[in-house]
Coordinates of C-alpha atoms in Angstrom, one line a residue:
M27 CA -40.3 -5.0 -32.0
D28 CA -37.9 -2.4 -30.7
D29 CA -38.3 -0.6 -27.4
G30 CA -40.4 2.5 -27.2
V31 CA -44.1 2.9 -27.3
I32 CA -45.9 0.0 -29.1
L33 CA -49.6 0.4 -30.1
V34 CA -51.7 -2.7 -29.9
H35 CA -55.2 -2.2 -31.4
A36 CA -58.3 -4.2 -31.0
R37 CA -58.1 -7.9 -31.7
E38 CA -54.3 -7.7 -32.2
E39 CA -52.0 -10.0 -30.3
P40 CA -49.9 -8.4 -27.5
P41 CA -46.1 -8.6 -27.8
D42 CA -44.3 -11.3 -25.9
R43 CA -42.5 -8.8 -23.5
W44 CA -42.7 -5.3 -22.1
D45 CA -41.7 -3.0 -19.3
A46 CA -45.1 -1.4 -18.9
A47 CA -48.6 -1.6 -20.3
V48 CA -51.5 0.8 -20.3
F49 CA -55.1 0.4 -21.5
L50 CA -56.9 3.4 -22.9
A51 CA -60.4 3.1 -21.5
G52 CA -63.2 5.5 -22.3
P53 CA -65.9 6.2 -24.9
T54 CA -65.3 5.3 -28.6
P55 CA -66.9 7.4 -31.3
R56 CA -69.6 5.5 -33.3
T57 CA -70.8 8.4 -35.4
P58 CA -69.0 9.4 -38.6
G59 CA -67.3 12.7 -38.3
V60 CA -66.7 12.5 -34.5
A61 CA -63.0 12.4 -33.8
S62 CA -61.5 9.9 -31.4
W63 CA -59.5 11.2 -28.4
R64 CA -57.1 8.2 -28.5
P65 CA -54.6 9.5 -31.1
D66 CA -54.0 12.4 -28.8
A67 CA -53.4 9.9 -26.0
H68 CA -50.9 8.1 -28.2
A69 CA -49.0 11.3 -28.8
E70 CA -48.9 12.1 -25.1
L71 CA -47.6 8.7 -24.2
R72 CA -44.9 8.9 -26.9
A73 CA -43.8 12.3 -25.7
R74 CA -43.8 11.5 -22.0
W75 CA -42.5 7.9 -21.8
R76 CA -39.1 8.0 -20.1
G77 CA -38.9 4.4 -19.0
G78 CA -36.2 3.4 -21.4
G79 CA -37.8 0.1 -22.2
R80 CA -41.0 -1.0 -24.0
L81 CA -44.4 0.6 -23.2
V82 CA -47.3 -1.2 -24.7
V83 CA -50.5 0.7 -25.3
F84 CA -53.7 -1.2 -25.6
D85 CA -56.2 0.7 -27.8
P86 CA -59.7 -0.9 -28.1
E87 CA -60.3 0.9 -31.4
H88 CA -59.8 -1.3 -34.4
R89 CA -56.9 -0.3 -36.7
E90 CA -59.2 -0.5 -39.7
D91 CA -62.3 0.8 -37.9
R92 CA -64.0 -2.6 -38.3
Y93 CA -66.1 -4.0 -35.5
D94 CA -67.5 -7.3 -36.9
D95 CA -67.0 -9.6 -33.9
Y96 CA -68.7 -8.2 -30.8
D97 CA -67.8 -11.2 -28.5
G98 CA -64.2 -11.2 -29.8
Q99 CA -63.9 -7.5 -29.1
V100 CA -65.2 -7.9 -25.5
E101 CA -62.9 -10.9 -24.9
W102 CA -59.9 -8.9 -26.2
E103 CA -60.7 -5.9 -24.0
E104 CA -61.1 -8.1 -20.9
R105 CA -57.8 -9.8 -21.5
C106 CA -55.9 -6.6 -22.1
L107 CA -57.5 -4.8 -19.2
H108 CA -56.1 -7.5 -17.0
L109 CA -52.7 -7.2 -18.7
A110 CA -52.4 -3.5 -18.1
D111 CA -50.3 -2.0 -15.4
E112 CA -52.4 1.1 -15.5
V113 CA -55.9 1.7 -17.0
V114 CA -56.2 5.3 -18.3
F115 CA -59.8 6.3 -18.1
W116 CA -60.5 9.4 -20.2
V117 CA -64.2 10.2 -20.3
P118 CA -65.1 13.2 -22.6
R119 CA -68.7 12.1 -22.5
D120 CA -71.2 13.5 -25.0
L121 CA -74.6 12.0 -24.6
A122 CA -75.4 12.4 -28.3
T123 CA -72.1 11.1 -29.8
M124 CA -70.1 9.3 -27.1
P125 CA -72.5 8.4 -24.2
A126 CA -69.8 6.1 -22.6
F127 CA -72.3 3.5 -21.4
T128 CA -69.8 0.7 -21.6
T129 CA -67.2 2.9 -19.9
N130 CA -69.5 3.2 -16.9
V131 CA -69.5 -0.6 -16.6
E132 CA -65.7 -0.8 -17.0
W133 CA -65.2 1.9 -14.4
G134 CA -67.3 0.0 -12.0
M135 CA -65.2 -3.1 -12.5
W136 CA -61.8 -1.4 -12.2
H137 CA -62.2 1.7 -10.0
D138 CA -60.9 0.0 -6.9
S139 CA -58.2 -2.1 -8.5
G140 CA -55.3 0.2 -7.5
R141 CA -54.2 0.6 -11.1
V142 CA -56.4 3.2 -12.7
V143 CA -56.3 6.9 -13.3
F144 CA -59.4 9.0 -14.2
G145 CA -59.7 12.1 -16.3
A146 CA -62.6 14.0 -17.8
P147 CA -63.2 17.6 -19.1
P148 CA -65.0 19.6 -16.5
E149 CA -67.9 20.2 -18.9
A150 CA -68.5 16.5 -19.6
P151 CA -71.9 15.5 -18.2
K152 CA -72.8 12.6 -15.9
N153 CA -69.4 12.0 -14.5
G154 CA -70.2 13.0 -10.9
Y155 CA -70.8 9.4 -9.8
L156 CA -67.6 8.2 -11.3
L157 CA -65.6 11.0 -9.7
H158 CA -67.2 10.2 -6.4
Y159 CA -65.8 6.7 -6.5
A160 CA -62.5 8.0 -7.8
D161 CA -62.2 10.1 -4.7
K162 CA -63.4 7.3 -2.4
S163 CA -60.8 4.8 -3.9
A164 CA -57.9 7.4 -3.9
V165 CA -57.7 7.3 -7.7
P166 CA -55.6 10.0 -9.3
T167 CA -57.8 12.4 -11.3
A168 CA -57.3 15.2 -13.8
A169 CA -59.3 17.6 -15.9
G170 CA -57.1 17.3 -19.0
L171 CA -55.8 14.4 -21.1
P172 CA -52.1 15.3 -20.8
E173 CA -52.4 15.4 -17.0
T174 CA -54.3 12.1 -17.0
V175 CA -51.6 10.4 -19.0
A176 CA -48.9 11.9 -16.9
A177 CA -50.6 10.6 -13.7
A178 CA -50.5 7.0 -15.1
L179 CA -46.8 7.3 -16.2
R180 CA -45.8 8.7 -12.8
R181 CA -47.1 5.5 -11.1
I182 CA -45.5 3.3 -13.7
G183 CA -42.0 4.9 -13.4
A184 CA -39.4 2.9 -15.3
G185 CA -41.6 -0.2 -15.3
A186 CA -40.1 -3.6 -15.0
S187 CA -39.1 -6.1 -17.7
R188 CA -41.6 -9.0 -17.9
A189 CA -42.0 -11.7 -20.6
S190 CA -44.5 -14.5 -21.3
G191 CA -46.5 -15.4 -18.2
E192 CA -44.8 -12.6 -16.2
R193 CA -46.7 -10.0 -18.3
E194 CA -49.9 -11.0 -16.4
V195 CA -48.5 -9.8 -13.1
P196 CA -49.2 -6.1 -13.0
L197 CA -46.5 -3.8 -11.6
L198 CA -48.6 -3.3 -8.5
L199 CA -47.9 -6.9 -7.4
W200 CA -44.6 -7.3 -9.4
R201 CA -43.0 -4.8 -7.1
D202 CA -44.3 -6.4 -3.9
A203 CA -41.6 -8.1 -1.9
A204 CA -43.9 -11.0 -0.9
F205 CA -44.6 -11.7 -4.6
Q206 CA -40.9 -11.5 -5.6
R207 CA -39.9 -13.9 -2.8
W208 CA -42.6 -16.4 -3.9
Y209 CA -41.6 -16.1 -7.5
A210 CA -37.9 -16.5 -6.8
G211 CA -38.6 -19.8 -5.0
Q212 CA -40.6 -21.0 -8.0
R213 CA -37.8 -20.1 -10.4
D214 CA -35.2 -21.8 -8.1
A215 CA -37.3 -24.9 -8.3
G216 CA -37.2 -24.8 -12.1
N217 CA -41.0 -24.0 -12.3
V218 CA -42.4 -21.6 -15.0
L219 CA -45.1 -19.0 -14.4
L220 CA -47.4 -19.4 -17.4
G221 CA -50.0 -16.9 -16.4
A222 CA -51.6 -15.1 -13.5
R223 CA -54.7 -13.0 -12.6
V224 CA -55.2 -10.8 -9.6
V225 CA -58.1 -12.1 -7.6
F226 CA -58.2 -9.5 -4.8
R227 CA -56.3 -6.8 -3.0
F228 CA -57.2 -5.8 0.6
G229 CA -54.8 -3.6 2.6
V230 CA -51.4 -5.3 2.4
C231 CA -52.9 -8.6 1.4
W232 CA -53.4 -9.9 -2.2
G233 CA -54.5 -13.0 -3.9
L234 CA -53.2 -14.2 -7.3
H235 CA -54.6 -17.0 -9.4
V236 CA -51.5 -18.5 -11.0
R237 CA -50.9 -21.0 -13.8
V238 CA -47.5 -22.8 -13.2
R239 CA -45.7 -25.4 -15.1
V240 CA -44.4 -27.8 -12.5
T241 CA -41.2 -28.8 -14.3
A242 CA -40.2 -31.8 -12.1
E243 CA -43.6 -33.4 -12.7
D244 CA -44.1 -32.2 -16.3
R245 CA -47.6 -30.9 -15.7
V246 CA -49.4 -27.6 -15.4
K247 CA -51.1 -26.5 -12.1
D248 CA -53.8 -23.9 -12.5
N249 CA -56.4 -24.5 -9.8
E250 CA -55.0 -22.6 -6.9
I251 CA -54.4 -19.0 -5.7
V252 CA -51.4 -17.7 -3.9
I253 CA -52.2 -15.3 -1.0
G254 CA -49.4 -12.8 -0.2
R255 CA -48.9 -10.4 2.7
P256 CA -45.8 -9.1 4.6
D257 CA -43.8 -11.6 6.6
I258 CA -44.4 -11.6 10.3
S259 CA -42.2 -11.9 13.4
A260 CA -43.5 -14.1 16.2
V261 CA -41.9 -14.4 19.7
V262 CA -42.1 -17.2 22.2
L263 CA -41.7 -15.7 25.7
Y264 CA -41.3 -18.5 28.2
R265 CA -40.4 -19.3 31.8
P266 CA -38.8 -22.8 32.1
G267 CA -40.6 -25.3 34.3
A268 CA -39.7 -28.7 35.8
T269 CA -41.0 -30.4 32.6
L270 CA -41.8 -29.3 29.1
D271 CA -45.5 -29.3 29.9
A272 CA -44.9 -27.2 33.0
T273 CA -43.0 -24.5 31.0
Q274 CA -45.0 -21.2 31.2
V275 CA -45.7 -19.5 27.8
V276 CA -46.9 -15.9 27.2
L277 CA -49.8 -15.7 24.8
V278 CA -52.0 -12.8 23.7
R279 CA -55.7 -13.0 23.4
E280 CA -57.3 -10.9 20.7
F281 CA -60.5 -10.8 18.7
R282 CA -59.8 -12.0 15.2
S283 CA -62.7 -12.1 12.7
A284 CA -61.6 -15.5 11.3
G285 CA -61.4 -17.1 14.7
A286 CA -63.9 -19.9 15.4
D287 CA -65.5 -17.9 18.2
G288 CA -63.8 -14.6 17.6
D289 CA -61.2 -14.7 20.3
V290 CA -57.9 -16.3 19.5
H291 CA -54.8 -17.0 21.5
E292 CA -51.5 -16.5 19.7
L293 CA -47.9 -15.5 20.2
P294 CA -47.0 -11.9 20.4
G295 CA -46.0 -10.8 16.9
G296 CA -47.0 -9.1 13.6
S297 CA -45.5 -7.1 10.8
G298 CA -44.1 -3.6 10.5
P299 CA -41.2 -1.5 9.4
G300 CA -37.7 -2.7 10.1
G301 CA -35.9 -6.1 10.1
P302 CA -37.5 -9.2 11.6
A303 CA -35.7 -8.8 15.0
E304 CA -36.7 -5.1 15.2
V305 CA -40.3 -6.0 14.4
A306 CA -40.2 -8.8 17.0
L307 CA -39.1 -6.4 19.8
A308 CA -41.7 -3.8 18.8
E309 CA -44.5 -6.3 18.7
V310 CA -43.7 -7.7 22.1
A311 CA -43.8 -4.2 23.6
E312 CA -47.0 -3.2 21.8
E313 CA -48.9 -6.4 22.6
T314 CA -47.7 -7.3 26.1
G315 CA -46.1 -4.1 27.5
L316 CA -42.8 -5.9 28.1
V317 CA -39.7 -4.1 26.8
L318 CA -36.9 -6.4 25.9
E319 CA -33.2 -5.6 25.3
P320 CA -32.2 -6.8 21.8
A321 CA -29.5 -9.1 23.3
R322 CA -32.2 -11.2 25.0
L323 CA -33.8 -12.1 21.8
R324 CA -32.8 -15.5 20.2
G325 CA -33.5 -16.2 16.6
H326 CA -34.9 -19.5 15.3
R327 CA -35.9 -20.7 11.8
S328 CA -38.2 -18.8 9.4
R329 CA -41.0 -20.9 7.9
Q330 CA -44.2 -20.5 5.9
V331 CA -47.2 -20.4 8.2
N332 CA -49.7 -22.0 5.8
A333 CA -47.8 -23.2 2.7
T334 CA -50.9 -24.6 1.0
L335 CA -52.5 -21.1 0.8
S336 CA -50.2 -18.2 1.8
A337 CA -46.7 -17.3 0.7
H338 CA -45.8 -15.3 3.8
R339 CA -43.3 -16.5 6.4
A340 CA -43.0 -16.2 10.2
H341 CA -39.6 -15.3 11.6
L342 CA -39.4 -17.0 14.9
F343 CA -37.7 -15.6 18.0
S344 CA -37.7 -16.4 21.7
A345 CA -36.7 -14.9 25.0
E346 CA -36.6 -16.4 28.5
V347 CA -38.4 -14.1 30.9
T348 CA -38.0 -13.8 34.7
A349 CA -40.6 -14.7 37.3
A350 CA -41.1 -11.0 38.1
E351 CA -41.6 -10.1 34.4
L352 CA -44.1 -12.9 34.1
E353 CA -46.2 -11.8 37.0
R354 CA -46.0 -8.2 35.9
I355 CA -47.6 -8.8 32.5
R356 CA -49.9 -11.8 33.5
G357 CA -53.5 -10.8 32.8
S358 CA -52.6 -7.3 31.7
G359 CA -54.3 -5.4 29.0
P360 CA -55.6 -4.0 26.8
H361 CA -52.4 -3.5 24.9
G362 CA -52.0 -3.0 21.1
V363 CA -52.3 -0.1 18.6
A364 CA -55.9 1.1 19.0
A365 CA -55.8 3.1 15.8
A366 CA -55.2 -0.2 13.9
G367 CA -58.1 -1.9 15.6
E368 CA -55.7 -3.9 17.8
R369 CA -56.6 -4.8 21.4
T370 CA -54.6 -7.6 23.1
Y371 CA -54.7 -9.2 26.6
V372 CA -51.9 -11.2 28.1
V373 CA -52.5 -14.8 29.0
V374 CA -49.9 -17.0 30.6
A375 CA -50.4 -20.7 30.3
P376 CA -48.3 -23.9 30.8
F377 CA -47.4 -25.7 27.6
G378 CA -49.4 -28.7 28.7
R379 CA -52.6 -26.8 29.0
I380 CA -51.9 -25.1 25.6
R381 CA -51.7 -28.6 24.0
R382 CA -54.6 -30.2 25.8
E383 CA -57.1 -27.4 25.5
G384 CA -56.2 -26.4 22.0
L385 CA -55.6 -22.8 23.0
V386 CA -53.7 -22.0 19.9
D387 CA -53.8 -22.9 16.2
A388 CA -51.5 -25.5 14.6
A389 CA -49.0 -22.9 13.4
N390 CA -48.6 -21.3 16.8
L391 CA -48.4 -24.7 18.5
G392 CA -45.6 -25.7 16.2
M393 CA -43.6 -22.5 16.8
I394 CA -43.9 -22.9 20.6
A395 CA -42.9 -26.6 20.4
E396 CA -39.9 -25.8 18.2
V397 CA -38.6 -23.2 20.7
L398 CA -39.2 -25.2 23.8
L399 CA -37.6 -28.3 22.3
E400 CA -34.5 -26.3 21.2
T401 CA -34.0 -24.5 24.5
R402 CA -34.3 -27.4 26.9

């Protein structure tokens, strides 16, 4: 197949590569003499596609107007909905000829996926509930089919070339820096992505169920998910003591929903705009009130924080603080960005107490130990 717009009708096999894919969701005429809206959508997509590569259009209407395998049709639609970068919902509902009952279910499944657009003629009945959730989920909406198609193509842009298992990673995640970093590592190891399915998206976090050929072991691994989020910067602020255990370390106490009792103690840190060192300085100021000059910051290694579950890394930094600085911030708070639900309190503790009392989790303990061992 050449590049351009490629139509894939119901029960047909998708091509082996593309730059973008859309699914045309909405009511299908079941009454003779009632025209389908999808040929007009095909024409709009052909006229408006400027990506330069291959745009695949999944059309759930059969090329020969034959619907003789209900289960097969449902399975094909589910598969291709997951393959789509954008699902174009056009709902010209007519309660007599195109009631769109199945469309209601599909909309409920996909409205908050981050990859749908919704359109309907103003006179189409019973779309108020769907439009309510479009607004709630910040879904682009339009009152005309051309505008609905245009909204989907704006989000797709030029797309991105993907083949084989890569096709199952929608542009929404394909363009994510955390995904690309994880995928680059897999490719460098010689592994092959055979398939993927988005499990969840929440804020900047996502979960992807992946199917990977582990080349070195000649086997396929398909029973795990990869969780992605932006990398973090973490900073060990310390005041040397007579011994390693006597070294004072600055922690922040903060309520975290996943904590065993809510409150957790952790290193100042987080994610945000800018490079890792810039983020580190900003997070220290936000969470402790201590403003450091960049020259005081020392860089250490970057590592994954929980390699069995999450692809993100912690960029580790440290800074030795003065006795006066330590006393100024000790017990202070609340700090943090209130608008983001952040409220932190400074706790200063010797490393020995941190170890013995289990004040921090294993990842934070390891980062503290790495810094203190390297700086002694």
